[in-house]
CSV table of C-alpha atoms in Angstrom, one decimal:
chain,number,residue,atom,x,y,z
D,931,MET,CA,34.4,-30.6,33.7
D,932,THR,CA,38.0,-30.9,32.8
D,933,SER,CA,40.1,-27.7,32.9
D,934,THR,CA,41.2,-26.1,29.6
D,935,PHE,CA,44.6,-24.6,29.2
D,936,MET,CA,44.0,-21.6,26.8
D,937,VAL,CA,45.8,-19.4,24.5
D,938,PRO,CA,44.7,-15.9,23.3
D,939,GLY,CA,41.5,-16.2,21.1
D,940,ALA,CA,40.5,-19.6,22.4
D,941,ASN,CA,36.9,-20.0,23.9
D,942,ILE,CA,34.9,-22.5,25.7
D,943,GLN,CA,31.3,-22.9,26.6
D,944,VAL,CA,30.4,-22.1,30.3
D,945,ALA,CA,27.7,-24.2,31.7
D,946,ALA,CA,28.3,-22.8,35.2
D,947,SER,CA,25.8,-20.4,36.6
D,948,VAL,CA,28.3,-18.6,38.9
D,949,VAL,CA,31.9,-18.4,38.0
D,950,ARG,CA,35.1,-16.9,39.6
D,951,ALA,CA,37.9,-15.4,37.8
D,952,GLU,CA,41.1,-15.5,39.7
D,953,LEU,CA,44.0,-13.2,38.8
D,954,ALA,CA,47.3,-14.8,40.3
D,955,TRP,CA,50.9,-13.9,40.4
D,956,LYS,CA,53.9,-15.0,42.3
D,957,THR,CA,55.2,-12.7,45.0
D,958,ALA,CA,58.0,-10.6,43.8
D,959,ASP,CA,60.4,-8.3,45.8
D,960,ASP,CA,59.8,-4.7,45.1
D,961,GLY,CA,57.3,-5.6,42.3
D,962,PRO,CA,54.1,-3.6,41.7
D,963,ASP,CA,50.7,-4.4,43.1
D,964,ALA,CA,48.0,-5.6,40.8
D,965,ASP,CA,44.2,-5.5,41.1
D,966,ALA,CA,41.6,-7.3,39.3
D,967,SER,CA,38.3,-5.7,37.9
D,968,ALA,CA,35.4,-6.2,35.6
D,969,LEU,CA,33.4,-4.1,32.9
D,970,LEU,CA,29.8,-5.0,32.2
D,971,LEU,CA,29.4,-4.1,28.5
D,972,THR,CA,26.6,-4.0,26.0
D,973,GLU,CA,26.6,-5.5,22.5
D,974,ASP,CA,28.5,-2.5,21.2
D,975,ARG,CA,31.5,-3.1,23.9
D,976,ARG,CA,30.4,0.1,25.8
D,977,VAL,CA,29.4,0.4,29.4
D,978,ARG,CA,26.0,1.9,30.0
D,979,ASP,CA,27.2,4.1,32.9
D,980,ASP,CA,30.0,4.5,35.4
D,981,ASP,CA,28.5,1.9,37.6
D,982,ASP,CA,29.3,-0.8,35.1
D,983,LEU,CA,33.0,-0.9,36.4
D,984,VAL,CA,33.5,-3.2,39.4
D,985,PHE,CA,36.8,-2.9,41.1
D,986,TYR,CA,38.5,-2.4,44.6
D,987,ASN,CA,36.9,1.0,45.0
D,988,GLN,CA,33.4,-0.1,43.7
D,989,PRO,CA,33.3,-3.8,44.8
D,990,ARG,CA,29.8,-4.6,43.9
D,991,HIS,CA,27.5,-4.0,40.9
D,992,ALA,CA,24.2,-2.5,41.8
D,993,SER,CA,22.5,-5.8,40.0
D,994,GLY,CA,24.5,-8.0,42.5
D,995,ALA,CA,25.6,-9.9,39.4
D,996,VAL,CA,29.4,-9.0,39.7
D,997,ARG,CA,31.5,-8.5,42.8
D,998,HIS,CA,35.2,-7.9,43.4
D,999,LEU,CA,36.1,-10.4,46.3
D,1000,GLY,CA,39.5,-8.9,47.1
D,1001,LYS,CA,43.0,-10.3,47.4
D,1002,ARG,CA,44.4,-13.6,49.2
D,1003,ASP,CA,48.1,-13.7,49.9
D,1004,GLY,CA,49.2,-17.2,49.9
D,1005,GLY,CA,52.8,-16.6,50.8
D,1006,ASP,CA,54.5,-17.4,47.6
D,1007,ALA,CA,51.6,-16.0,45.5
D,1008,VAL,CA,48.9,-13.4,45.5
D,1009,THR,CA,45.4,-13.9,44.0
D,1010,ASP,CA,42.6,-11.3,43.4
D,1011,THR,CA,39.3,-12.5,42.6
D,1012,VAL,CA,36.2,-11.3,40.7
D,1013,GLU,CA,32.9,-13.2,40.8
D,1014,VAL,CA,30.1,-13.4,38.2
D,1015,ASP,CA,26.6,-14.6,38.6
D,1016,LEU,CA,25.6,-15.1,34.9
D,1017,THR,CA,22.1,-15.8,35.8
D,1018,ALA,CA,21.7,-12.3,37.4
D,1019,LEU,CA,23.2,-10.2,34.7
D,1020,GLU,CA,20.8,-7.8,33.1
D,1021,PRO,CA,19.5,-8.6,29.6
D,1022,ASP,CA,21.4,-5.7,28.0
D,1023,VAL,CA,24.8,-6.9,29.3
D,1024,ALA,CA,26.2,-8.9,26.5
D,1025,ARG,CA,29.7,-9.5,27.9
D,1026,VAL,CA,31.8,-9.1,31.0
D,1027,ALA,CA,35.3,-8.2,30.5
D,1028,LEU,CA,37.8,-9.4,33.1
D,1029,CYS,CA,40.5,-7.0,33.7
D,1030,ALA,CA,43.5,-6.2,35.6
D,1031,SER,CA,45.6,-3.1,36.4
D,1032,ALA,CA,49.1,-2.6,37.8
D,1033,ASP,CA,50.1,0.0,40.3
D,1034,GLY,CA,53.7,1.1,40.8
D,1035,GLY,CA,55.1,-0.9,37.7
D,1036,THR,CA,54.3,-3.1,34.8
D,1037,PHE,CA,52.9,-6.6,34.5
D,1038,GLY,CA,56.2,-7.7,33.1
D,1039,GLU,CA,57.5,-7.4,36.6
D,1040,LEU,CA,55.0,-10.0,38.0
D,1041,PRO,CA,56.2,-13.4,37.5
D,1042,GLY,CA,53.7,-16.3,36.7
D,1043,LEU,CA,50.9,-14.1,35.9
D,1044,ARG,CA,47.7,-16.1,35.0
D,1045,MET,CA,44.0,-16.1,35.1
D,1046,ARG,CA,41.7,-19.0,36.2
D,1047,LEU,CA,38.1,-19.4,35.8
D,1048,LEU,CA,36.2,-21.7,38.4
D,1049,ASP,CA,32.9,-23.0,38.9
D,1050,VAL,CA,31.8,-21.7,42.1
D,1051,GLN,CA,29.3,-24.3,43.0
D,1052,THR,CA,31.6,-27.3,42.3
D,1053,GLY,CA,35.0,-25.8,42.6
D,1054,ALA,CA,36.0,-27.1,39.3
D,1055,GLU,CA,38.6,-25.3,37.3
D,1056,LEU,CA,37.2,-24.4,34.0
D,1057,ALA,CA,40.0,-22.6,32.2
D,1058,LEU,CA,43.5,-21.7,32.8
D,1059,PHE,CA,45.3,-18.8,31.0
D,1060,ASP,CA,48.9,-17.6,31.0
D,1061,MET,CA,49.2,-13.8,30.3
D,1062,ALA,CA,52.7,-13.1,28.7
D,1063,ALA,CA,53.5,-9.3,29.7
D,1064,THR,CA,56.2,-6.9,29.3
D,1065,THR,CA,55.4,-3.1,29.6
D,1066,GLU,CA,51.7,-3.2,30.0
D,1067,THR,CA,49.9,-1.5,33.0
D,1068,ALA,CA,46.5,-2.8,32.2
D,1069,PHE,CA,45.1,-6.1,30.8
D,1070,ILE,CA,41.9,-7.6,29.6
D,1071,GLY,CA,42.6,-11.2,30.6
D,1072,GLY,CA,39.4,-12.7,29.3
D,1073,GLU,CA,35.7,-12.2,28.6
D,1074,LEU,CA,32.5,-13.9,29.3
D,1075,TYR,CA,30.1,-13.2,26.5
D,1076,ARG,CA,26.7,-14.3,25.3
D,1077,ARG,CA,26.4,-16.6,22.3
D,1078,GLY,CA,22.6,-17.1,21.8
D,1079,GLU,CA,21.1,-18.5,25.1
D,1080,GLU,CA,24.4,-19.7,26.2
D,1081,TRP,CA,27.6,-18.1,28.0
D,1082,LYS,CA,31.1,-18.7,26.7
D,1083,PHE,CA,34.6,-17.7,27.9
D,1084,ARG,CA,37.3,-16.3,25.7
D,1085,ALA,CA,40.9,-15.8,26.5
D,1086,VAL,CA,42.0,-12.4,25.4
D,1087,GLY,CA,45.3,-11.4,26.8
D,1088,GLN,CA,45.3,-7.9,25.5
D,1089,GLY,CA,47.5,-5.4,27.2
D,1090,PHE,CA,47.6,-1.6,27.4
D,1091,ALA,CA,50.1,0.9,28.5
D,1092,SER,CA,47.4,3.3,30.0
D,1093,GLY,CA,46.6,1.7,33.4
D,1094,LEU,CA,43.1,1.1,34.7
D,1095,ALA,CA,42.1,4.8,33.9
D,1096,GLY,CA,43.0,4.5,30.2
D,1097,LEU,CA,41.4,1.0,30.0
D,1098,ALA,CA,38.1,2.2,31.6
D,1099,THR,CA,37.7,5.4,29.6
D,1100,ASP,CA,38.3,3.3,26.5
D,1101,PHE,CA,35.0,1.6,27.3
D,1102,GLY,CA,33.1,4.8,28.2
D,1103,ILE,CA,34.0,5.1,32.0
D,1104,SER,CA,34.4,8.7,33.3
D,1105,VAL,CA,37.4,8.3,35.6
D,1106,ALA,CA,38.2,11.4,37.8
D,1107,GLU,CA,42.0,11.3,38.4
D,1108,GLU,CA,45.2,12.8,37.2
D,1109,PRO,CA,45.4,12.5,33.4
D,1110,GLU,CA,47.8,9.6,32.1
D,1111,PRO,CA,51.1,10.8,30.7
D,1112,GLU,CA,51.4,11.0,27.0
D,1113,PRO,CA,52.8,7.8,25.3
D,1114,VAL,CA,56.7,8.0,24.9
D,1115,VAL,CA,57.7,8.7,21.3
D,1116,THR,CA,61.2,8.0,20.2
D,1117,SER,CA,63.2,10.4,18.4
D,1118,LYS,CA,62.9,8.6,15.2
D,1119,ASP,CA,59.1,8.5,15.6
D,1120,ALA,CA,58.7,12.2,16.7
D,1121,SER,CA,58.1,13.8,13.3
D,1122,ILE,CA,55.5,11.3,12.3
D,1123,PRO,CA,51.8,12.4,12.7
D,1124,SER,CA,49.4,10.2,14.5
D,1125,GLN,CA,47.2,10.2,11.4
D,1126,ALA,CA,49.0,8.9,8.2
D,1127,GLU,CA,48.8,11.3,5.3
D,1128,SER,CA,46.6,10.6,2.2
D,1129,GLN,CA,47.9,7.9,0.0
D,1130,GLY,CA,45.4,8.3,-2.8
D,1131,GLU,CA,42.1,8.1,-0.8
D,1132,GLU,CA,40.7,11.1,-2.7
D,1133,SER,CA,40.2,9.0,-5.8
D,1134,LEU,CA,38.2,6.2,-3.8
D,1135,PRO,CA,34.4,6.2,-3.8
D,1136,VAL,CA,33.0,8.2,-0.9
D,1137,ASP,CA,31.8,5.2,1.0
D,1138,ILE,CA,35.2,3.4,1.0
D,1139,ARG,CA,37.0,6.6,1.8
D,1140,LYS,CA,35.0,7.2,4.8
D,1141,ARG,CA,35.4,3.7,6.1
D,1142,LEU,CA,39.2,3.9,5.5
D,1143,ASP,CA,39.5,7.3,7.3
D,1144,LEU,CA,37.7,6.0,10.4
D,1145,ARG,CA,39.7,2.8,10.4
D,1146,LYS,CA,43.0,4.7,10.1
D,1147,ARG,CA,42.1,6.8,13.1
D,1148,GLN,CA,41.2,3.6,15.1
D,1149,VAL,CA,44.5,2.0,14.1
D,1150,ALA,CA,46.3,5.1,15.3
D,1151,VAL,CA,44.3,5.0,18.6
D,1152,SER,CA,45.1,1.3,19.2
D,1153,LEU,CA,48.9,1.9,18.6
D,1154,THR,CA,48.8,4.8,21.1
D,1155,LYS,CA,47.1,2.8,23.7
D,1156,HIS,CA,49.8,0.0,23.4
D,1157,GLY,CA,52.5,2.6,23.5
D,1158,ALA,CA,53.6,2.6,19.9
D,1159,GLN,CA,52.4,6.0,18.7
D,1160,GLY,CA,53.9,6.8,15.4
D,1161,ALA,CA,55.2,3.5,14.6
D,1162,ARG,CA,56.2,2.6,11.0
D,1163,ALA,CA,56.3,-0.9,9.5
D,1164,ARG,CA,56.1,-2.7,6.2
D,1165,VAL,CA,52.9,-4.5,6.3
D,1166,VAL,CA,52.4,-8.1,4.7
D,1167,LEU,CA,49.1,-9.8,4.4
D,1168,ALA,CA,49.0,-13.6,4.0
D,1169,LEU,CA,45.6,-15.1,3.2
D,1170,ASP,CA,44.4,-18.7,3.4
D,1171,ALA,CA,43.0,-19.9,0.1
D,1172,SER,CA,42.4,-23.5,0.9
D,1173,GLY,CA,39.2,-25.1,-0.1
D,1174,SER,CA,37.6,-24.7,3.5
D,1175,MET,CA,37.8,-20.9,2.9
D,1176,THR,CA,35.5,-20.9,0.0
D,1177,THR,CA,32.4,-19.8,1.9
D,1178,LEU,CA,34.4,-17.0,3.4
D,1179,TYR,CA,35.2,-15.8,0.0
D,1180,ARG,CA,31.8,-16.3,-1.6
D,1181,ASP,CA,30.1,-14.3,1.4
D,1182,GLY,CA,32.5,-11.3,1.1
D,1183,VAL,CA,34.2,-11.9,4.4
D,1184,VAL,CA,37.7,-12.1,3.0
D,1185,ALA,CA,37.2,-9.2,0.8
D,1186,ASP,CA,36.2,-7.1,4.1
D,1187,VAL,CA,39.2,-8.4,5.8
D,1188,VAL,CA,41.4,-7.2,3.2
D,1189,GLU,CA,39.9,-3.6,3.2
D,1190,ARG,CA,40.2,-3.6,7.0
D,1191,MET,CA,43.9,-4.6,6.7
D,1192,ALA,CA,44.5,-2.0,3.9
D,1193,ALA,CA,43.9,0.5,6.9
D,1194,VAL,CA,46.7,-1.0,8.9
D,1195,ALA,CA,49.0,-0.4,5.9
D,1196,ALA,CA,47.7,3.1,5.2
D,1197,GLN,CA,48.6,4.0,8.9
D,1198,LEU,CA,51.9,2.1,9.2
D,1199,GLU,CA,53.3,2.2,5.6
D,1200,ASP,CA,54.8,5.4,4.3
D,1201,ASP,CA,53.2,4.8,1.0
D,1202,GLY,CA,50.2,2.8,2.2
D,1203,THR,CA,51.1,-0.2,0.2
D,1204,LEU,CA,50.0,-3.6,1.3
D,1205,GLN,CA,52.1,-6.7,0.0
D,1206,VAL,CA,49.8,-9.8,-0.3
D,1207,TRP,CA,50.4,-13.5,-0.4
D,1208,ALA,CA,47.9,-16.2,-1.0
D,1209,PHE,CA,48.5,-19.9,0.1
D,1210,ALA,CA,46.9,-23.1,-0.2
D,1211,THR,CA,48.8,-26.3,-1.2
D,1212,GLU,CA,51.2,-23.9,-2.9
D,1213,SER,CA,51.6,-20.2,-2.2
D,1214,THR,CA,52.1,-17.1,-4.6
D,1215,ARG,CA,52.5,-13.5,-4.2
D,1216,LEU,CA,49.8,-11.3,-5.5
D,1217,PRO,CA,50.2,-7.8,-7.0
D,1218,ASP,CA,50.7,-5.3,-4.3
D,1219,LEU,CA,47.6,-3.5,-3.1
D,1220,ARG,CA,47.7,0.3,-3.3
D,1221,ILE,CA,45.1,2.3,-1.4
D,1222,SER,CA,44.1,4.3,-4.5
D,1223,GLU,CA,43.5,0.9,-6.3
D,1224,LEU,CA,41.5,-0.8,-3.5
D,1225,PRO,CA,38.0,-1.3,-5.3
D,1226,ASP,CA,39.6,-2.8,-8.5
D,1227,TRP,CA,42.2,-4.8,-6.6
D,1228,LEU,CA,39.5,-6.5,-4.7
D,1229,GLN,CA,37.3,-7.1,-7.6
D,1230,THR,CA,40.3,-8.6,-9.5
D,1231,HIS,CA,41.9,-10.7,-6.7
D,1232,VAL,CA,39.2,-11.5,-4.1
D,1233,PRO,CA,36.1,-12.5,-5.9
D,1234,SER,CA,32.9,-12.8,-3.8
D,1235,GLY,CA,29.3,-13.6,-4.7
D,1236,ARG,CA,27.0,-16.4,-5.6
D,1237,GLY,CA,27.2,-16.1,-9.3
D,1238,ALA,CA,28.4,-18.1,-12.2
D,1239,GLN,CA,31.8,-16.4,-12.4
D,1240,PHE,CA,32.5,-17.2,-8.7
D,1241,LYS,CA,31.6,-20.9,-9.4
D,1242,ARG,CA,33.8,-21.0,-12.5
D,1243,LEU,CA,36.7,-19.6,-10.5
D,1244,VAL,CA,36.5,-21.9,-7.7
D,1245,LYS,CA,36.0,-24.8,-10.2
D,1246,ARG,CA,39.3,-23.9,-12.1
D,1247,ARG,CA,41.0,-22.7,-8.9
D,1248,GLY,CA,41.8,-19.4,-10.3
D,1249,PHE,CA,40.4,-18.4,-6.8
D,1250,PHE,CA,41.9,-14.9,-6.4
D,1251,GLY,CA,41.4,-13.4,-9.9
D,1252,ARG,CA,39.7,-13.4,-13.3
D,1253,GLU,CA,40.1,-16.5,-15.3
D,1254,GLY,CA,43.0,-15.2,-17.1
D,1255,ARG,CA,45.3,-15.0,-14.0
D,1256,GLU,CA,47.3,-18.2,-14.8
D,1257,GLU,CA,49.6,-17.9,-11.8
D,1258,LEU,CA,46.8,-18.9,-9.5
D,1259,GLN,CA,45.3,-21.7,-11.4
D,1260,ASP,CA,47.4,-24.3,-9.5
D,1261,ILE,CA,47.3,-23.0,-6.1
D,1262,GLY,CA,45.6,-26.3,-4.9
D,1263,TRP,CA,43.0,-27.0,-2.1
D,1264,GLU,CA,45.0,-28.0,1.0
D,1265,ASN,CA,46.8,-25.5,3.3
D,1266,ASP,CA,50.7,-25.4,3.7
D,1267,GLU,CA,51.5,-22.5,5.9
D,1268,GLN,CA,55.2,-23.4,6.0
D,1269,LYS,CA,55.7,-22.6,2.3
D,1270,VAL,CA,54.1,-19.1,2.5
D,1271,ILE,CA,56.1,-18.3,5.8
D,1272,ALA,CA,59.4,-19.4,3.9
D,1273,GLN,CA,58.5,-17.2,1.0
D,1274,VAL,CA,57.8,-14.0,3.0
D,1275,ARG,CA,61.0,-14.6,5.1
D,1276,ALA,CA,63.1,-14.8,1.9
D,1277,HIS,CA,61.3,-11.8,0.5
D,1278,VAL,CA,62.2,-9.8,3.6
D,1279,ARG,CA,65.8,-10.9,3.4
D,1280,GLU,CA,66.2,-10.2,-0.3
D,1281,ASN,CA,64.4,-6.8,0.1
D,1282,PRO,CA,65.7,-5.2,3.3
D,1283,ALA,CA,63.9,-2.1,4.6
D,1284,ALA,CA,64.6,0.6,7.0
D,1285,VAL,CA,61.5,-0.3,9.1
D,1286,PRO,CA,60.4,-3.6,10.5
D,1287,THR,CA,57.8,-6.0,8.9
D,1288,LEU,CA,54.5,-6.8,10.3
D,1289,VAL,CA,52.9,-10.0,8.7
D,1290,LEU,CA,49.1,-10.2,9.3
D,1291,PHE,CA,48.4,-13.9,8.6
D,1292,PHE,CA,44.9,-15.1,8.4
D,1293,SER,CA,43.9,-19.1,8.5
D,1294,ASP,CA,40.8,-21.0,9.2
D,1295,GLY,CA,42.8,-23.8,10.7
D,1296,GLY,CA,43.7,-27.4,9.6
D,1297,VAL,CA,47.3,-26.6,10.5
D,1298,TYR,CA,49.2,-30.0,10.3
D,1299,LYS,CA,52.8,-29.4,9.5
D,1300,ASP,CA,53.7,-28.2,13.1
D,1301,ALA,CA,57.4,-29.2,13.0
D,1302,GLN,CA,58.2,-27.3,9.7
D,1303,ILE,CA,56.2,-24.3,10.7
D,1304,GLU,CA,57.9,-24.2,14.2
D,1305,ARG,CA,61.3,-24.5,12.6
D,1306,GLU,CA,60.6,-21.6,10.3
D,1307,LEU,CA,59.3,-19.3,13.1
D,1308,ARG,CA,62.1,-20.2,15.4
D,1309,GLU,CA,64.7,-19.3,12.9
D,1310,ALA,CA,62.8,-16.1,12.0
D,1311,ALA,CA,63.0,-14.9,15.5
D,1312,LYS,CA,66.3,-13.2,14.9
D,1313,GLU,CA,64.7,-11.3,11.8
D,1314,PRO,CA,63.0,-7.9,11.8
D,1315,VAL,CA,59.6,-9.4,11.4
D,1316,PHE,CA,56.5,-9.9,13.7
D,1317,TRP,CA,54.0,-12.6,12.7
D,1318,GLN,CA,50.4,-11.9,13.9
D,1319,PHE,CA,48.4,-15.0,13.2
D,1320,VAL,CA,44.4,-14.6,13.3
D,1321,GLY,CA,42.1,-17.7,13.3
D,1322,LEU,CA,38.9,-17.5,11.3
D,1323,GLY,CA,36.5,-19.6,13.3
D,1324,GLN,CA,37.4,-23.1,12.2
D,1325,SER,CA,39.6,-25.3,14.5
D,1326,ASN,CA,43.1,-27.0,14.9
D,1327,TYR,CA,45.6,-24.0,14.6
D,1328,GLY,CA,48.4,-26.4,15.7
D,1329,VAL,CA,51.6,-24.8,16.7
D,1330,LEU,CA,50.3,-21.2,15.8
D,1331,GLU,CA,48.3,-21.0,18.8
D,1332,ARG,CA,50.9,-22.7,21.0
D,1333,PHE,CA,53.8,-20.4,20.2
D,1334,ASP,CA,53.3,-18.0,23.1
D,1335,THR,CA,53.9,-20.9,25.4
D,1336,LEU,CA,57.2,-22.2,23.5
D,1337,THR,CA,60.7,-21.2,25.0
D,1338,GLY,CA,64.1,-20.9,23.4
D,1339,ARG,CA,63.5,-18.2,20.9
D,1340,HIS,CA,65.7,-15.1,20.6
D,1341,VAL,CA,62.5,-13.0,21.0
D,1342,ASP,CA,58.8,-13.7,21.2
D,1343,ASN,CA,58.2,-13.1,17.4
D,1344,THR,CA,54.5,-14.3,17.1
D,1345,GLY,CA,51.0,-13.4,18.3
D,1346,PHE,CA,47.7,-15.5,18.0
D,1347,PHE,CA,44.1,-15.0,18.5
D,1348,ALA,CA,41.0,-16.6,16.9
D,1349,VAL,CA,37.5,-15.2,16.5
D,1350,ASP,CA,34.2,-17.0,16.0
D,1351,ASP,CA,32.9,-14.6,13.3
D,1352,ILE,CA,35.3,-11.9,12.0
D,1353,ALA,CA,32.4,-10.2,10.5
D,1354,GLN,CA,30.8,-9.6,13.8
D,1355,VAL,CA,34.0,-8.2,15.4
D,1356,SER,CA,34.1,-4.3,15.7
D,1357,ASP,CA,37.0,-2.4,14.1
D,1358,GLU,CA,38.0,-1.1,17.6
D,1359,GLU,CA,38.2,-4.7,18.9
D,1360,LEU,CA,39.9,-6.1,15.8
D,1361,TYR,CA,42.7,-3.5,15.7
D,1362,ASP,CA,43.2,-3.7,19.5
D,1363,ARG,CA,43.7,-7.4,19.2
D,1364,LEU,CA,45.6,-7.3,16.0
D,1365,LEU,CA,48.2,-4.6,17.4
D,1366,SER,CA,48.3,-5.6,21.0
D,1367,GLN,CA,51.6,-7.6,20.8
D,1368,PHE,CA,53.4,-5.7,18.1
D,1369,PRO,CA,54.6,-2.8,20.3
D,1370,SER,CA,55.9,-5.2,22.8
D,1371,TRP,CA,57.8,-7.0,20.2
D,1372,LEU,CA,59.3,-3.8,19.0
D,1373,THR,CA,60.7,-3.0,22.4
D,1374,ALA,CA,62.1,-6.6,22.8
D,1375,ALA,CA,63.6,-6.7,19.5
D,1376,ARG,CA,65.3,-3.4,19.9
D,1377,ALA,CA,66.7,-4.7,23.3
D,1378,ALA,CA,67.8,-8.0,21.6
D,1379,GLY,CA,69.6,-6.4,18.7
D,1380,VAL,CA,66.9,-7.6,16.1
D,1381,LEU,CA,66.2,-3.9,15.4
D,1382,PRO,CA,68.4,-0.8,15.7
D,1383,ALA,CA,68.2,0.6,19.3
């Protein structure tokens, strides 16, 4: 099998019965030590008990399916290895998270950090994954997960600022050690509560209000885990409205995405307002989404269902609203990401804010204007904007998924991951992946003068 170089969110099928995950880094003077580990998780992404953590102090799972093989020093590089026998995993183990922790420093101090997945029987390299790191002390490098009767591997690259103890407890492990220090809160964040104040939720239907409250709390937890407690940002949502997205709108997937992103804005925005753009062949800005108007906004701008009204909207291309919304009749069927990126950049320049901007950009692939997109995002690296791209299960994300490997930018201003089916991704996982690189960008952008120190 040919090796696959992977980016966060990418996945491959795993035909091998036994695999080894190798965490490797170049030897660094006075650098921290690092250790590989694994978590055996159920479908709800929790361990069954503390024995489901395999690491240097508990190197073999009771089932024998997962083993920590230890370190190998090759002189110029160090490798730590975990082995997984997929055929021996118990039926209620739905995934194995392949993790790492740093001791005595951060992963940003370890050069050449990467993960390899190997077929034990043949020795073939199945996947190779570079892990970009800054202030993280724990990582989920990748995960093996069941899909029907098969196993797949997904590159994750999700970092945490809480070390192995914080990572383990997040999945239900009881870790008996000294408590982790509280995340550092800057003076400009010190007066901001971890849970955003109400922005009109009291007027929402009870079921929506309950979901929003739980999701706001989860966003706050994810920000804290990544060292960005109390962060504030202007939140922009960019939604793919090309023809290939029709099923996701019809089935209510996009409406659910918008509701979940509204919780991000409710936590990060002072007024809880989400600014929204829709794009296909052309792009357009939609009316701002205010929390108190969430049900009506969704009904007006993100139709779903299988009825005649939806079919008329698709046929006339008034895709995001009632038939009277003339500004959306000519949005087209193809996708041109470059245009909406340019529009958002212009909006940020023309409407400066006291806080950075976080763009949550959803696309189902088919990206083809790589050169134009790359030029826009390279130029945007000196602007107070972080671009988080999310792939929605199709393919060919072009330059969007390669940006983490591109050099020559003032700061790394983009993140990317893809999911097979976002409706099956828990809020906890979604927000963790969505917000995993934004805190690191905040630190780098301040150091580079993009944001005030």
